[in-house]
Coordinates of C-alpha atoms and ligand atoms in Angstrom, one line a residue:
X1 CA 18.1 -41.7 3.1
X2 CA 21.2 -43.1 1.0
X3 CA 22.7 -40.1 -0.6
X4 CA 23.0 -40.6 -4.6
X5 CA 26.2 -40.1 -6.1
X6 CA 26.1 -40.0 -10.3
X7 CA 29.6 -40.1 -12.0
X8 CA 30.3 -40.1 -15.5
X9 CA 33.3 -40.5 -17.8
X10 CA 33.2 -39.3 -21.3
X11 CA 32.4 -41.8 -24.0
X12 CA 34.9 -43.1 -26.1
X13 CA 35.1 -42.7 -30.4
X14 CA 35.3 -46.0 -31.6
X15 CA 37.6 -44.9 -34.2
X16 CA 40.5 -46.7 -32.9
X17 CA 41.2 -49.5 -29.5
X18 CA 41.3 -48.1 -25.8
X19 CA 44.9 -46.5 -25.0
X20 CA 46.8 -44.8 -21.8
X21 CA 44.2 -41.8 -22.0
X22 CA 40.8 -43.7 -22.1
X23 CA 42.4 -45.6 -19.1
X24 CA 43.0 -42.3 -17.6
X25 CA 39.8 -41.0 -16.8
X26 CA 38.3 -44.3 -16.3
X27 CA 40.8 -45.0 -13.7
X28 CA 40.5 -41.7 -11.6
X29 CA 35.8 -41.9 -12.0
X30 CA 36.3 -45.9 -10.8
X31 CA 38.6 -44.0 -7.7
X32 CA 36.0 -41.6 -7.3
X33 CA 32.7 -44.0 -7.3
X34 CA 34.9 -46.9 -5.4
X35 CA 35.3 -44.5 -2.5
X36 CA 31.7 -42.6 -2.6
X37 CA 30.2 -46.2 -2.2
X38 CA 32.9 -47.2 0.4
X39 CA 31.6 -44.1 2.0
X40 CA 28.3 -45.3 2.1
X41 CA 26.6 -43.4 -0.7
X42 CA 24.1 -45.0 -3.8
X43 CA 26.7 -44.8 -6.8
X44 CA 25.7 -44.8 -10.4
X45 CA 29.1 -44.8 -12.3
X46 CA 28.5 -44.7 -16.1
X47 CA 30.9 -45.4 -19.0
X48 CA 30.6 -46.2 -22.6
X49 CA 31.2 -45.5 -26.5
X50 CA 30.5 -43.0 -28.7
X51 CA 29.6 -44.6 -31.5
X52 CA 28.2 -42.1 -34.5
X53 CA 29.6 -39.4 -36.8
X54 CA 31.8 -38.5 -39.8
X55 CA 34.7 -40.0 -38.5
X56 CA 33.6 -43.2 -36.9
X57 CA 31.9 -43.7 -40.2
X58 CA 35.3 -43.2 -41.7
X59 CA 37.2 -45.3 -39.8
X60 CA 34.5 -48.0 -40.7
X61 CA 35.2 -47.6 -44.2
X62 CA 38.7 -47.5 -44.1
X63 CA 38.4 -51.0 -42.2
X64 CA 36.3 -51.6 -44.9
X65 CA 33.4 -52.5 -42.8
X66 CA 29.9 -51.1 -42.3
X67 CA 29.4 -48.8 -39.4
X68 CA 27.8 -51.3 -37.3
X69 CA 30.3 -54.3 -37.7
X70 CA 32.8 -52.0 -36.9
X71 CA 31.4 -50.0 -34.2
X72 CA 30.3 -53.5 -32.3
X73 CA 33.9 -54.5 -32.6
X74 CA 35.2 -51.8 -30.9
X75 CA 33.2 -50.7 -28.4
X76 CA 34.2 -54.5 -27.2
X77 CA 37.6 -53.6 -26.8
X78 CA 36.3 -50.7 -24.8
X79 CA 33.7 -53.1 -22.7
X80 CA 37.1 -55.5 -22.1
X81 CA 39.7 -52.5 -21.2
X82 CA 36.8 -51.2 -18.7
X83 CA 37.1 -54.9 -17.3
X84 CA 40.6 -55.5 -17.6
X85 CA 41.0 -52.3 -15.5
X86 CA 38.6 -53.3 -12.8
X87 CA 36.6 -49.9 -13.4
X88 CA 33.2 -51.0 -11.4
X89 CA 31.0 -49.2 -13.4
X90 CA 26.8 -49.9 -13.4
X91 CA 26.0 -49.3 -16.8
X92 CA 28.1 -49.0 -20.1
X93 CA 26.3 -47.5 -22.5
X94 CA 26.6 -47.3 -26.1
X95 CA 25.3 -44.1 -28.7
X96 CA 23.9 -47.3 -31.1
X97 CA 21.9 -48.7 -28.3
X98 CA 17.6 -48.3 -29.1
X99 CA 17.4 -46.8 -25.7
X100 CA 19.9 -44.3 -26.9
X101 CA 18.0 -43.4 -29.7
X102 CA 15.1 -42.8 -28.3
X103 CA 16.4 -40.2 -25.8
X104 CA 18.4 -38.4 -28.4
X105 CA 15.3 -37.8 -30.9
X106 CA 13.4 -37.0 -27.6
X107 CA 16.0 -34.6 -26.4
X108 CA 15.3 -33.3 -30.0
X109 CA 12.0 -32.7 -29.8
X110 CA 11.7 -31.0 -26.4
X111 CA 14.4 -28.4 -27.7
X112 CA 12.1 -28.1 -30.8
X113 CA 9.6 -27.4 -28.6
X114 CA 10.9 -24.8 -26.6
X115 CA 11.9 -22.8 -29.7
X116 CA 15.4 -23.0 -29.7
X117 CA 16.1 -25.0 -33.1
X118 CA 15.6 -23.8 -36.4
X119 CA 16.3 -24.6 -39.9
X120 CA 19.2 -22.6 -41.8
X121 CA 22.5 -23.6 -43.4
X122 CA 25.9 -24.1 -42.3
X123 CA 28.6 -22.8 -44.3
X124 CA 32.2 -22.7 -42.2
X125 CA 35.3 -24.9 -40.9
X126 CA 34.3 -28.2 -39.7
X127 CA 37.2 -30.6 -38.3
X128 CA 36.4 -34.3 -38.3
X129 CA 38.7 -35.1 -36.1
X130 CA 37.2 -33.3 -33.0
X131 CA 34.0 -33.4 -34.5
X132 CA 33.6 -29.8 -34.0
X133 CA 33.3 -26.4 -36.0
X134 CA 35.3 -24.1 -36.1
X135 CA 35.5 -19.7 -36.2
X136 CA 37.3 -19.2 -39.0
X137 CA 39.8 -17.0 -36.6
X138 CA 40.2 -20.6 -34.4
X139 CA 42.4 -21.7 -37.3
X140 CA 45.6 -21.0 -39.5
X141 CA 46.9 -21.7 -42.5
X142 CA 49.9 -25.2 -43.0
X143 CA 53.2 -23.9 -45.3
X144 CA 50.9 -26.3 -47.5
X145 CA 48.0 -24.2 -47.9
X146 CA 46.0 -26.9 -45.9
X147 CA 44.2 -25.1 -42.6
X148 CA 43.7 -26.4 -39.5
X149 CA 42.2 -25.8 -35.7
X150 CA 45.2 -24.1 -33.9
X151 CA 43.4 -25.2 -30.7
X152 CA 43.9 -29.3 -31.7
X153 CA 45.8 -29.0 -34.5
X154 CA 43.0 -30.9 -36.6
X155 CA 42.6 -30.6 -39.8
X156 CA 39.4 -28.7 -40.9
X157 CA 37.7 -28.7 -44.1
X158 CA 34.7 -26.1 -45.4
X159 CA 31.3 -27.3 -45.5
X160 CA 28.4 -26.2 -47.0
X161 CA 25.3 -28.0 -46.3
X162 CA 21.8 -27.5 -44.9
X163 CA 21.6 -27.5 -41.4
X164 CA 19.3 -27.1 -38.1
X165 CA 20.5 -24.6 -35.7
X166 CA 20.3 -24.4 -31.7
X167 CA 20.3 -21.2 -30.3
X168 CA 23.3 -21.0 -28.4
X169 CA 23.7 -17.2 -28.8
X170 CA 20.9 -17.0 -26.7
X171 CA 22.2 -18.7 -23.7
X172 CA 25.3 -16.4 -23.4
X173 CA 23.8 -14.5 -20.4
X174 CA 22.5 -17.6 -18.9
X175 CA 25.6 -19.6 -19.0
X176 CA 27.6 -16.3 -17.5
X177 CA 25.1 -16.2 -14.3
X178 CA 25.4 -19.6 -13.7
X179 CA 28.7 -19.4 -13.9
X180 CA 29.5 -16.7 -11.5
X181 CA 26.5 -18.4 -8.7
X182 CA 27.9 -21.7 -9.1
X183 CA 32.1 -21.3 -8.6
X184 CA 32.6 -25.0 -8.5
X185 CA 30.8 -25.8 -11.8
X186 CA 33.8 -25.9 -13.8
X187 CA 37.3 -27.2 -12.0
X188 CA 40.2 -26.3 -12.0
X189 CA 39.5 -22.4 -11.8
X190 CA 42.0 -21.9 -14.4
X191 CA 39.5 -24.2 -16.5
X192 CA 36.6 -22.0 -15.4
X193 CA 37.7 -18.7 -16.3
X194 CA 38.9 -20.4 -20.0
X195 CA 35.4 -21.1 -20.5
X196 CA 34.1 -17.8 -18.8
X197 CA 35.9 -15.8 -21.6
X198 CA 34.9 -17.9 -24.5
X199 CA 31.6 -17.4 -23.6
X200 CA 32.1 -14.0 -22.9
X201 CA 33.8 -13.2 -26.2
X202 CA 30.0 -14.0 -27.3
X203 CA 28.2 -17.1 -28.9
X204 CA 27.3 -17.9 -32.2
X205 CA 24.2 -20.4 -33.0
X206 CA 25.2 -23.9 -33.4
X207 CA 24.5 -26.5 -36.4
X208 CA 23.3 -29.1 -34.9
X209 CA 22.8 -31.4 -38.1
X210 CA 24.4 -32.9 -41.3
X211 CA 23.2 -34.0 -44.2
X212 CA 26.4 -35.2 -45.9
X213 CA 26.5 -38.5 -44.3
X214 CA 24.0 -40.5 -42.5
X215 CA 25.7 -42.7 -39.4
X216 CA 24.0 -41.0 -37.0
X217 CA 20.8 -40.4 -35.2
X218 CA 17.8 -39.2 -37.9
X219 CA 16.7 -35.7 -37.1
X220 CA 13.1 -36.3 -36.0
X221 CA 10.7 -35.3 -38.6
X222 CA 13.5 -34.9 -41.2
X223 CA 15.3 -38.2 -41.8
X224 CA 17.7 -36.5 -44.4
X225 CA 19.2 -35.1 -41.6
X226 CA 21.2 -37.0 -39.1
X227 CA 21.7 -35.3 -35.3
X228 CA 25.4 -33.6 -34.7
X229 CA 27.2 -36.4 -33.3
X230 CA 27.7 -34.0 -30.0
X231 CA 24.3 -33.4 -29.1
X232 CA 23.7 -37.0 -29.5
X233 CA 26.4 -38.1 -27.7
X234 CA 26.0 -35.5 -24.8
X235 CA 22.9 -37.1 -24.0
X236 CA 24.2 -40.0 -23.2
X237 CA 24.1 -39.3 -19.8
X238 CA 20.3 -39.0 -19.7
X239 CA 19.6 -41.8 -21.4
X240 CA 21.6 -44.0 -19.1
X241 CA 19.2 -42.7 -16.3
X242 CA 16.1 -43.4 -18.2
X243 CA 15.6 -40.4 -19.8
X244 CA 12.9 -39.4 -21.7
X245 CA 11.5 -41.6 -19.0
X246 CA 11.5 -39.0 -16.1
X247 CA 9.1 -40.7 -13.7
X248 CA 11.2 -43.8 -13.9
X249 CA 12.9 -44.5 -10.6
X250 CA 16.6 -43.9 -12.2
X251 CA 15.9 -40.4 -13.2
X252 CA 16.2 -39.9 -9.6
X253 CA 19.9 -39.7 -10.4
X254 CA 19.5 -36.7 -12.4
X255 CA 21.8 -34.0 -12.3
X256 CA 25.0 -36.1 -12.6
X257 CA 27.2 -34.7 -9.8
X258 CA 30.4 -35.0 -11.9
X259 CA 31.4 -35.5 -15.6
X260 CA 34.8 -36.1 -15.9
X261 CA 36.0 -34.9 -19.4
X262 CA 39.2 -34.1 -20.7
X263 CA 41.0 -30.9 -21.5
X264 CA 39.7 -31.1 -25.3
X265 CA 36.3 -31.8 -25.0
X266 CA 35.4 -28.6 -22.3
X267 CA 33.4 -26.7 -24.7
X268 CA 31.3 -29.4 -25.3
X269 CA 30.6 -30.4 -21.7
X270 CA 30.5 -26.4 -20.0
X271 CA 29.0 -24.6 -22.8
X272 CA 27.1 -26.8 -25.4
X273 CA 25.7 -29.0 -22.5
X274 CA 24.7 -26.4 -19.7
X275 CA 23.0 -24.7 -22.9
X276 CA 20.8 -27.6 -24.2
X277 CA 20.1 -28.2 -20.5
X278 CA 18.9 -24.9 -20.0
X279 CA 16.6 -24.8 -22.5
X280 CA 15.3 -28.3 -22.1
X281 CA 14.0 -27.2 -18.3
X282 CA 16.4 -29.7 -17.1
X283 CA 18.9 -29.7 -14.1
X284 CA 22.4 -28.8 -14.8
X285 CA 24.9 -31.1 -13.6
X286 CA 26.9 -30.3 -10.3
X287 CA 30.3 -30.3 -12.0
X288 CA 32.3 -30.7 -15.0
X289 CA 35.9 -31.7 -14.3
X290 CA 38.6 -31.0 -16.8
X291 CA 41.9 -33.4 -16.6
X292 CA 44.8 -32.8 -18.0
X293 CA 46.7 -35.2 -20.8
X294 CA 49.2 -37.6 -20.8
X295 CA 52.7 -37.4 -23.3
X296 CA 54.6 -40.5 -23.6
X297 CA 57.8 -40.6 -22.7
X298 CA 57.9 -36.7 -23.5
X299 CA 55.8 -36.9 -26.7
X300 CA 52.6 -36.0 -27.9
X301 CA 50.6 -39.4 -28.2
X302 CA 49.4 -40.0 -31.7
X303 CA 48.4 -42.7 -34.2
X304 CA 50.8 -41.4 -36.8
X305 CA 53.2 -41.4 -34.6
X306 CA 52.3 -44.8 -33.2
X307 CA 52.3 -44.5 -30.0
X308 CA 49.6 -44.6 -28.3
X309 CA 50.1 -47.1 -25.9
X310 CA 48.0 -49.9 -25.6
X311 CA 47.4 -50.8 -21.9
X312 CA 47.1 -54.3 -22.0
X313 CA 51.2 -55.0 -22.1
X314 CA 51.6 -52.8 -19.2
X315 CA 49.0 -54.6 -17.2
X316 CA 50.7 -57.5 -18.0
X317 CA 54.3 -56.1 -17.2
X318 CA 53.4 -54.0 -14.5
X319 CA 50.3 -55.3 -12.6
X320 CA 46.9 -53.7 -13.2
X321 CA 47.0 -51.6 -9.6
X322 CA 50.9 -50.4 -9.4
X323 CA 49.1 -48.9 -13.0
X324 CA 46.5 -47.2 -11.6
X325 CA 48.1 -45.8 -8.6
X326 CA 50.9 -44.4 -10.9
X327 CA 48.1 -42.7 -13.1
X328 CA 46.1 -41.5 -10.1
X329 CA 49.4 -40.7 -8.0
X330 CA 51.9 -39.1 -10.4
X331 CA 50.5 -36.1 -11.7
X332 CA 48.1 -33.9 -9.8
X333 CA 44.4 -34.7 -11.4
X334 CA 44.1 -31.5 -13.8
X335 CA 47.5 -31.3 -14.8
X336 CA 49.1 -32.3 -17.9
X337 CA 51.9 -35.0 -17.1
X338 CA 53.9 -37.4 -19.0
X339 CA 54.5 -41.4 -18.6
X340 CA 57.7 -42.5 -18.5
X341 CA 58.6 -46.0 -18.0
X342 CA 61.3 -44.7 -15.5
X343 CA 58.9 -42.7 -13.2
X344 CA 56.9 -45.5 -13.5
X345 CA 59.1 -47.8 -11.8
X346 CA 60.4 -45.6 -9.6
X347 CA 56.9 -45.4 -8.1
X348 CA 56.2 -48.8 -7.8
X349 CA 60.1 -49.6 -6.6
X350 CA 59.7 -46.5 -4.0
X351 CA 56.4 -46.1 -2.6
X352 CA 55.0 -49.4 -3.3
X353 CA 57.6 -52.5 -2.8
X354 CA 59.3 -50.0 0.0
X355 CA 57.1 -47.9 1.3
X356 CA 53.6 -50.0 1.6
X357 CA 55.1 -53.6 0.7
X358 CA 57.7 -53.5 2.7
X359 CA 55.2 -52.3 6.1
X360 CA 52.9 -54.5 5.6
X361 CA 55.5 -57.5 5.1
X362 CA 57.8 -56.6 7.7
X363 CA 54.3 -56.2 10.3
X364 CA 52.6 -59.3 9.1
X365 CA 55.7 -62.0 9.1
X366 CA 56.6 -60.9 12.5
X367 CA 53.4 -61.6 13.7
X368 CA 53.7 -65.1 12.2
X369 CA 56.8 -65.4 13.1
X370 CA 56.5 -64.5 16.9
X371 CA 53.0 -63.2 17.9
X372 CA 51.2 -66.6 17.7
X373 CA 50.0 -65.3 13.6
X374 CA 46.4 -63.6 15.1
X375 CA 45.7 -59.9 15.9
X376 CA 47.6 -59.1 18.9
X377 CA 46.5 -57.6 22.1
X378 CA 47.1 -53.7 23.1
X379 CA 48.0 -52.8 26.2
X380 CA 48.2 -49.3 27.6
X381 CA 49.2 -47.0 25.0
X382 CA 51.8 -45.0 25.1
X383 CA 52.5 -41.4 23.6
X384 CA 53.9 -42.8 20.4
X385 CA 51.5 -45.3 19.8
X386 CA 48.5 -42.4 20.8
X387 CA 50.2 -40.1 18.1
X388 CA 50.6 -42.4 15.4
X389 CA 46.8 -43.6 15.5
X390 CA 45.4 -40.2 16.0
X391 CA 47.3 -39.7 12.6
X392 CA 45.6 -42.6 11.6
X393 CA 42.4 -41.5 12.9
X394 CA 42.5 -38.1 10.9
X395 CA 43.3 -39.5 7.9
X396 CA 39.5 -40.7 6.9
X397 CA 38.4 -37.1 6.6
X398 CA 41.3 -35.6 5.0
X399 CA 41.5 -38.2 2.2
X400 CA 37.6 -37.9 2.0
X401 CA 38.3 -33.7 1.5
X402 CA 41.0 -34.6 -1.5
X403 CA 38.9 -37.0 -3.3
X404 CA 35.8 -34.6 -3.3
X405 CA 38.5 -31.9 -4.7
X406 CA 39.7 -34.8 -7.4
X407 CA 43.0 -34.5 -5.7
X408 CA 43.7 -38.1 -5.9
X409 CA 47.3 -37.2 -5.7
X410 CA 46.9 -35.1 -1.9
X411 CA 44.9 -38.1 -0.5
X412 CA 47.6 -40.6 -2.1
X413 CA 49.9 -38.8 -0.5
X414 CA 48.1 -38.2 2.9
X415 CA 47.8 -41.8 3.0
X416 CA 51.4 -42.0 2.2
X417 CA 52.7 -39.8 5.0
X418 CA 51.0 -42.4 7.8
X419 CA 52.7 -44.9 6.4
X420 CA 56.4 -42.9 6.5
X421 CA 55.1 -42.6 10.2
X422 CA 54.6 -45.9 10.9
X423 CA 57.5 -47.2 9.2
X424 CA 59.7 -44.7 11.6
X425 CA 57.4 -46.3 14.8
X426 CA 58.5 -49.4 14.1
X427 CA 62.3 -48.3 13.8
X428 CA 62.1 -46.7 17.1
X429 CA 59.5 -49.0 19.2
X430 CA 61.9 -51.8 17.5
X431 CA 59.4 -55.2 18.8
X432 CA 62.1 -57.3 17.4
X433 CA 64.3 -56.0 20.4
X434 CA 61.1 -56.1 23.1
X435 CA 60.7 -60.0 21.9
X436 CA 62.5 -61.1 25.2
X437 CA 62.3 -58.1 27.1
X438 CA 58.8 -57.0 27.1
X439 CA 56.8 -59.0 25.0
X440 CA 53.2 -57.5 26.4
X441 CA 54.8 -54.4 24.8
X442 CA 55.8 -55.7 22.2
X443 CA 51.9 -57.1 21.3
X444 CA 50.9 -53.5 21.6
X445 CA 53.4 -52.3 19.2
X446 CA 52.6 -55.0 16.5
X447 CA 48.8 -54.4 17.6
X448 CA 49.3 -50.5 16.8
X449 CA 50.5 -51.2 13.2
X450 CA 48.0 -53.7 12.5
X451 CA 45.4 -50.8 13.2
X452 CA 47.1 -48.6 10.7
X453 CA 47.8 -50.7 8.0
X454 CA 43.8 -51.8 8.4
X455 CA 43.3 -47.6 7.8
X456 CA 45.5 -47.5 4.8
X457 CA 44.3 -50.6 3.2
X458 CA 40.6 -49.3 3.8
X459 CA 41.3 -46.1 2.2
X460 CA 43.5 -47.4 -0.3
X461 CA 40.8 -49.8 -1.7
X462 CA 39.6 -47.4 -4.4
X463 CA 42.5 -47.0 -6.0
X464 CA 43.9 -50.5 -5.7
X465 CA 41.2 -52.1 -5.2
X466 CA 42.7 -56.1 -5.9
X467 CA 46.0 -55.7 -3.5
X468 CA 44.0 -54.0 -1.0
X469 CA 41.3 -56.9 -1.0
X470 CA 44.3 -59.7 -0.4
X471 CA 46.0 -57.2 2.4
X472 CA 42.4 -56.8 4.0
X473 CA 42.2 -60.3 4.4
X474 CA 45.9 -60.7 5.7
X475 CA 44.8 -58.6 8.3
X476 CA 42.0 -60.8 8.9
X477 CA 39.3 -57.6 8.2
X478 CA 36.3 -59.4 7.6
X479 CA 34.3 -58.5 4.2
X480 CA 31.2 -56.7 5.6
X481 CA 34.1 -54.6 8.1
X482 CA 35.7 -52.7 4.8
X483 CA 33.7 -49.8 4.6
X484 CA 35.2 -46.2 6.1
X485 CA 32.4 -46.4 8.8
X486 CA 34.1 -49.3 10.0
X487 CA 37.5 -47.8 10.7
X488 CA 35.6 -46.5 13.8
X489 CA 35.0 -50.0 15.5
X490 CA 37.9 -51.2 17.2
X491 CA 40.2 -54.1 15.7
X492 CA 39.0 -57.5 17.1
X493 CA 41.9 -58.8 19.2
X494 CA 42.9 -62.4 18.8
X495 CA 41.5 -62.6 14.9
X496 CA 43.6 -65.5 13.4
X497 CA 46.1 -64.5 10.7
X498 CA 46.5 -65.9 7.6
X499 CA 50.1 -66.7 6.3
X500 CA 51.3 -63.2 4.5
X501 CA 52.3 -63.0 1.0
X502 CA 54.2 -60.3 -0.3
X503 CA 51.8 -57.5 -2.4
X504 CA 54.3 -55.6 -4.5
X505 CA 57.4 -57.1 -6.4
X506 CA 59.9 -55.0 -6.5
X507 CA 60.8 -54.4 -10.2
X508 CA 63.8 -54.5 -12.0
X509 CA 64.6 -53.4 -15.4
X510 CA 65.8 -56.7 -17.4
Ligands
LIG601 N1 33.6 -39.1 -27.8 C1 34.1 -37.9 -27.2 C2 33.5 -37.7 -25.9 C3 32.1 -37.6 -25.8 S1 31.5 -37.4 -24.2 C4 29.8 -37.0 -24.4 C5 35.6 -38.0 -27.1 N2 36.1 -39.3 -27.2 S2 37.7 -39.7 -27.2 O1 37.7 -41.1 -27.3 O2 38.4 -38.9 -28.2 O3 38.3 -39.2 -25.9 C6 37.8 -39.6 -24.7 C7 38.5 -39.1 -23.5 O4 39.9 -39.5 -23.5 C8 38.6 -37.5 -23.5 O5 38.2 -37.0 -22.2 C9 40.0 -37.2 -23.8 O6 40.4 -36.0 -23.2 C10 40.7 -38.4 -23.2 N3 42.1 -38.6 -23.7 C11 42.4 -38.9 -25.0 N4 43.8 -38.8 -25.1 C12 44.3 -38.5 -23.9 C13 45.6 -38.4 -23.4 N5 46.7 -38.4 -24.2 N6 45.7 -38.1 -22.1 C14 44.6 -38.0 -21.2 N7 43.4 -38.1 -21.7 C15 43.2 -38.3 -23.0 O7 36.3 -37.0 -27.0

């Protein structure tokens, strides 16, 4: 049977349009679900907008629109940016959505019913900018008496109001033992023992509904209350799966193997989450990645300090997949980085137009040039050509290990080391020089590269998935012949060629 594979990325505020950090983690779950289903399994990849709360509300009315004008708006710009980016996800789902709804109020209900919510009031630090509360030890005081969440810098204000309550406190000793029998719940490690002593430190209840504004999803039973916009939005990942519909054939995808959340949003997703979970009597999910955050050009992005880049102009500058394998390929996945337009190009000059381009070209328009332009025929191989496709031959499995680990950046560079290989096999076997003195040997050579460049283009397709289709068909791979499974049938000799074109421009600063 076709082994599910369910991958999430957090859903995006529509308090603002998509920039370098939404295309961040959409960039490294589309790698993820591209190369599960190249590897044959049944991917569910889920995106989409978070769409309630005090501060989406907010940002409506300072566009001076109503929530759901506004929130339709945006969330477009997030449905475009998904497509502009190529991110193949199956569903995009949206907190506003009746399906959405539905699950939240039933999510609601089940918790009511297992006795973890009850009525009370909430009187503490709330920050609408994370949409969290805060300890009043998690903050500290501005030289202008304002106070804030040292953790985000946010600013938080005090709010009194009446308020339902889940029983977090209760879950403390649950969360720990799942925890400690489940190592690879949280990743990185450093992330996991972060969490481990938060939770450890001990667990207070937590408000799970406001009654000072109303865009949000009515407390069942009590419509002056509106749902806390993070147990609504946490739910999201049920209701994409058909949830509260749990004998509907989707719900087979339940647990999600991997959310994919950023560094600020890992209380929410390791703590809040596992906790509702637990005492809804549902399956946890099998892991909660935490990445890391991108500066700009050495600074913190923000909208007061306007720059949060917009990643349409860099598409458009750059090309969409030199993008994405920078993102994926500079930074290890988990670690903070920063984006420079100088590493930027450096990447795409260095290990792009030379390194990949360059083999690819220099292979293919030899062919055409004097191997009659088809796949060319291999006669006994020799050492060199044995160890350079035994390093191709290894390579599936070891990328296949880094992606599982989110180390996009070890299987980029894995796949980057055959291709320093082959670019030294062609120095040395040097076909231009067998041409007239062995040209049998010559095929062999050319025939040898061909087989690696199909390995690299195979497993490169998840992360460049455009350039990788047009080298595929350069090397004449047929469509249905793309998957990793078909690295182990042997390249059809003969296959006519079409004329190469050149995949990566080198790039020069104007
Ligand atoms: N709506 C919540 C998530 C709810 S999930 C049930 C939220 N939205 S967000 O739009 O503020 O952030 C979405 C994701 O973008 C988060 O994972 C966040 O970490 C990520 N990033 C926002 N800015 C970023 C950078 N500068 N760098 C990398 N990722 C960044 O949080």
């Amino acid at each position: 049977m076709t082994q599910n594979f369910y991958i999430t990325t957090p859903i995006y505020y529509v308090n603002g349009a998509p920039h370098v950090g939404h295309a961040y983690t959409m960039a490294a779950a589309d790698a993820l679900a591209r190369f599960q289903r190249l590897d044959g399994k049944n991917v569910f990849f889920l995106t989409g907008t978070d769409e309630h709360g005090q501060k989406v509300e907010a940002a409506a009315r300072a566009a001076g629109q109503d929530p759901q004008t506004f929130t339709d708006h945006i969330a477009q710009g997030f449905v475009d940016i998904a497509a502009r980016m190529n991110i193949s996800n199956d569903d995009f789902i949206r907190t506003t959505q009746p399906r959405h709804r539905l699950a939240a109020q039933a999510m609601w209900q089940r918790l009511e019913a297992a006795g973890a919510i009850y009525l009370g009031k909430y009187e503490g630090w709330y920050a609408v900018r994370d949409e969290a509360f805060y300890d009043e030890d998690e903050t500290a005081l501005r030289p202008d008496g304002s106070r804030y969440a040292t953790a985000s810098g946010a600013t938080v204000e005090w709010v009194i109001e009446p308020s339902y309550f889940f029983k977090l406190s209760a879950f403390q000793d649950q969360l720990l033992t799942y925890y400690g029998a489940n190592p690879n719940f949280i990743a990185p490690p450093t992330k996991r023992n972060e969490v481990m002593s938060f939770v450890r430190g001990g667990l207070r209840d937590l408000s799970i509904s406001r009654t000072s504004f109303s865009w949000g999803v009515p407390v069942p039973g009590d419509p002056q209350h509106v749902m806390y916009v993070w147990l609504d939005a946490l739910v999201n990942y049920l209701t994409a799966v058909g949830y509260p519909d749990e004998a509907a054939e989707k719900f087979a995808l339940w647990p999600a193997n991997v959310h994919l959340v950023g560094k600020d949003i890992i209380r929410f997703h390791a703590v809040y989450w596992p906790a509702f979970l637990m005492a809804a009597g549902l399956p946890l999910p099998g892991q909660i990645f935490v990445h890391g955050w991108w500066t700009i050009e050495g600074e913190k992005m923000s909208k007061s300090l306007n720059n949060a880049i917009d990643i349409r102009p860099l598409v458009a500058e750059f090309g969409l997949d030199p993008l994405r394998y920078f993102l994926l390929r500079e930074v290890p996945f988990g670690n903070d980085g920063d984006f420079s337009r100088k590493a930027l190009i450096s990447r795409i000059n260095a290990d792009l137009a030379n390194g990949l381009g360059n083999l690819a070209q220099r292979t293919l328009s030899f062919i055409a040039k004097n191997a009659g332009g088809m796949v060319p025929s291999q006669g006994a191989p020799t050492p060199a050509d044995e160890a350079l496709l035994a390093q191709a031959h290894a390579l599936p499995p070891k990328v296949r290990g880094a992606i599982t680990r989110l180390a996009f950046h070890e299987a980029l560079d894995e796949i980057w080391r055959l291709i320093r290989a082959a670019d030294g096999y062609i120095d040395h076997q040097a076909p231009w020089a067998l041409k007239k003195t062995d040209p049998a040997r010559m095929h062999s050579v050319l025939f040898t590269l061909v087989a690696v460049l199909r390995s690299v283009a195979i497993l490169l397709q998840p992360f460049m998935p455009d350039t990788m289709q047009r080298l595929l068909d350069q090397l004449g791979v047929a469509a249905d012949a793309r998957q990793i499974k078909a690295l182990d049938t042997p390249l059809r000799q003969g296959t006519p060629l079409p004329t190469p074109v050149g995949l990566f421009p080198r790039f020069v600063e104007a």
